[in-house]
Coordinates of C-alpha atoms and ligand atoms in Angstrom, one line a residue:
M115 CA 0.0 0.0 0.0
E116 CA 1.1 3.6 -0.7
Y117 CA 0.4 6.5 1.6
V118 CA 1.4 10.0 1.9
C119 CA 2.7 10.8 5.4
I120 CA 0.7 13.6 6.9
V121 CA 2.6 14.0 10.2
C122 CA 4.7 17.0 8.9
P123 CA 4.6 19.3 5.8
N124 CA 7.4 17.2 4.1
G125 CA 4.6 14.7 2.8
C126 CA 6.9 11.7 2.4
R127 CA 5.5 9.0 0.1
L128 CA 5.5 5.7 2.0
T129 CA 5.2 2.2 0.8
V130 CA 3.9 -0.2 3.4
E131 CA 4.1 -4.0 3.0
P132 CA 3.4 -6.9 5.2
T133 CA 6.3 -9.4 5.2
Q134 CA 7.1 -12.5 7.4
E135 CA 9.0 -10.3 9.7
G136 CA 6.1 -7.9 10.2
V137 CA 4.9 -4.6 8.6
V138 CA 7.7 -2.9 6.6
V139 CA 7.7 0.9 6.0
K140 CA 9.8 2.4 3.3
G141 CA 10.2 6.0 2.1
H142 CA 9.9 7.7 5.5
K143 CA 12.5 10.1 6.6
C144 CA 11.9 9.8 10.4
P145 CA 10.7 7.5 13.1
K146 CA 7.3 9.3 13.3
G147 CA 6.7 8.6 9.6
E148 CA 7.5 5.0 10.1
A149 CA 4.9 4.7 12.9
Y150 CA 2.3 6.5 10.9
G151 CA 2.8 4.2 8.0
R152 CA 2.5 1.2 10.2
D153 CA -0.6 2.5 12.1
E154 CA -2.2 3.6 8.8
F155 CA -1.7 0.1 7.4
I156 CA -2.8 -1.9 10.6
D157 CA -5.4 0.2 12.2
P158 CA -6.1 3.6 10.5
R159 CA -7.8 6.2 12.8
R160 CA -9.0 9.8 12.6
V161 CA -10.0 12.3 15.0
V162 CA -13.8 13.1 14.1
T163 CA -14.8 16.9 13.8
A164 CA -18.3 18.0 13.1
A165 CA -21.0 20.3 14.2
V166 CA -24.1 19.4 16.0
R167 CA -27.4 21.2 15.9
T168 CA -28.6 23.5 18.6
S169 CA -32.1 24.4 19.7
D170 CA -31.3 28.0 19.3
A171 CA -31.4 30.0 16.1
S172 CA -28.8 32.4 17.2
Y173 CA -26.1 29.7 17.4
P174 CA -27.7 26.9 15.1
F175 CA -24.5 24.7 15.3
A176 CA -22.1 23.8 18.0
P177 CA -18.7 22.5 17.0
V178 CA -17.5 19.2 18.4
K179 CA -14.5 16.7 18.1
S180 CA -13.6 13.3 19.3
D181 CA -11.5 13.2 22.2
R182 CA -9.3 10.5 20.6
P183 CA -8.9 9.1 17.2
V184 CA -11.7 6.8 16.0
A185 CA -11.2 3.7 13.9
K186 CA -11.6 4.8 10.2
K187 CA -14.4 2.1 9.7
D188 CA -16.5 3.7 12.6
V189 CA -16.2 7.4 11.4
D190 CA -19.4 7.2 9.3
A191 CA -21.4 5.9 12.1
V192 CA -20.2 8.5 14.5
L193 CA -20.9 11.3 11.9
R194 CA -24.5 10.0 11.2
H195 CA -25.1 10.0 14.9
L196 CA -23.8 13.5 15.6
Y197 CA -25.9 14.9 12.6
R198 CA -29.1 13.5 14.3
L199 CA -28.3 15.1 17.7
T200 CA -29.9 18.5 18.8
V201 CA -28.2 20.1 22.0
D202 CA -29.6 22.8 24.2
L203 CA -27.5 25.8 24.9
P204 CA -25.4 26.8 26.8
V205 CA -22.5 24.6 26.0
R206 CA -19.1 24.8 27.5
R207 CA -15.8 24.2 25.6
G208 CA -14.4 20.8 26.7
A209 CA -17.8 19.6 28.2
M210 CA -19.1 16.3 27.0
C211 CA -21.5 16.0 24.1
C212 CA -21.6 12.1 23.8
T213 CA -19.9 9.4 25.8
D214 CA -18.4 6.2 24.2
C215 CA -20.1 7.4 20.9
C216 CA -21.3 4.6 18.8
G217 CA -19.4 2.1 21.1
T218 CA -16.0 3.3 19.9
G219 CA -14.7 4.3 23.3
A220 CA -14.4 7.9 22.1
S221 CA -16.2 10.8 23.7
I222 CA -17.3 13.8 21.7
V223 CA -16.5 17.1 23.3
F224 CA -17.6 20.6 22.5
T225 CA -14.9 22.9 21.0
R226 CA -16.5 26.1 21.7
T227 CA -18.5 27.7 24.4
L228 CA -21.9 29.1 23.4
P229 CA -23.9 31.3 25.7
P230 CA -27.3 30.4 27.0
S231 CA -30.4 30.3 24.7
S232 CA -31.7 33.6 23.5
G233 CA -35.1 32.3 23.5
G234 CA -35.1 31.8 19.6
G235 CA -36.1 28.3 18.4
A236 CA -34.5 26.3 15.8
P237 CA -34.8 27.5 12.3
Ligands
SF4_328 S1 8.3 10.6 7.4 FE1 8.8 12.1 8.9 S2 9.7 13.8 7.5 FE2 8.6 12.5 6.2 S3 6.4 13.5 6.3 FE3 6.4 11.8 7.7 S4 7.0 12.9 9.6 FE4 7.5 14.3 7.9

């Protein structure tokens, strides 16, 4: 498999192959790139970022992210779940929006503080 390392702006082109001695990474210029290639091949994960609806028209969306990388195969399920949610204001940056989201073990936290509802309903 071929990947572009995204750990730093160099963007090294990695080739990753399974061998009898284990997964071999080529093309990296540093140990971080080797680890990235191995992880990407064995268990690719992503931090999920999204915006959930609020019940207030003044701030219709609240930005959120996962507190740890989620297995790539589970990202769609997490996003579908988050896009169905509606939260009430206020929300505080760092506060929990959803725990163990979709059984991934990752919690979803708000990344911005939004003030109490101004009384306007959702659009
Ligand atoms: S392998 Fe190392 S130098 Fe190359 S992009 Fe990845 S982190 Fe940067």
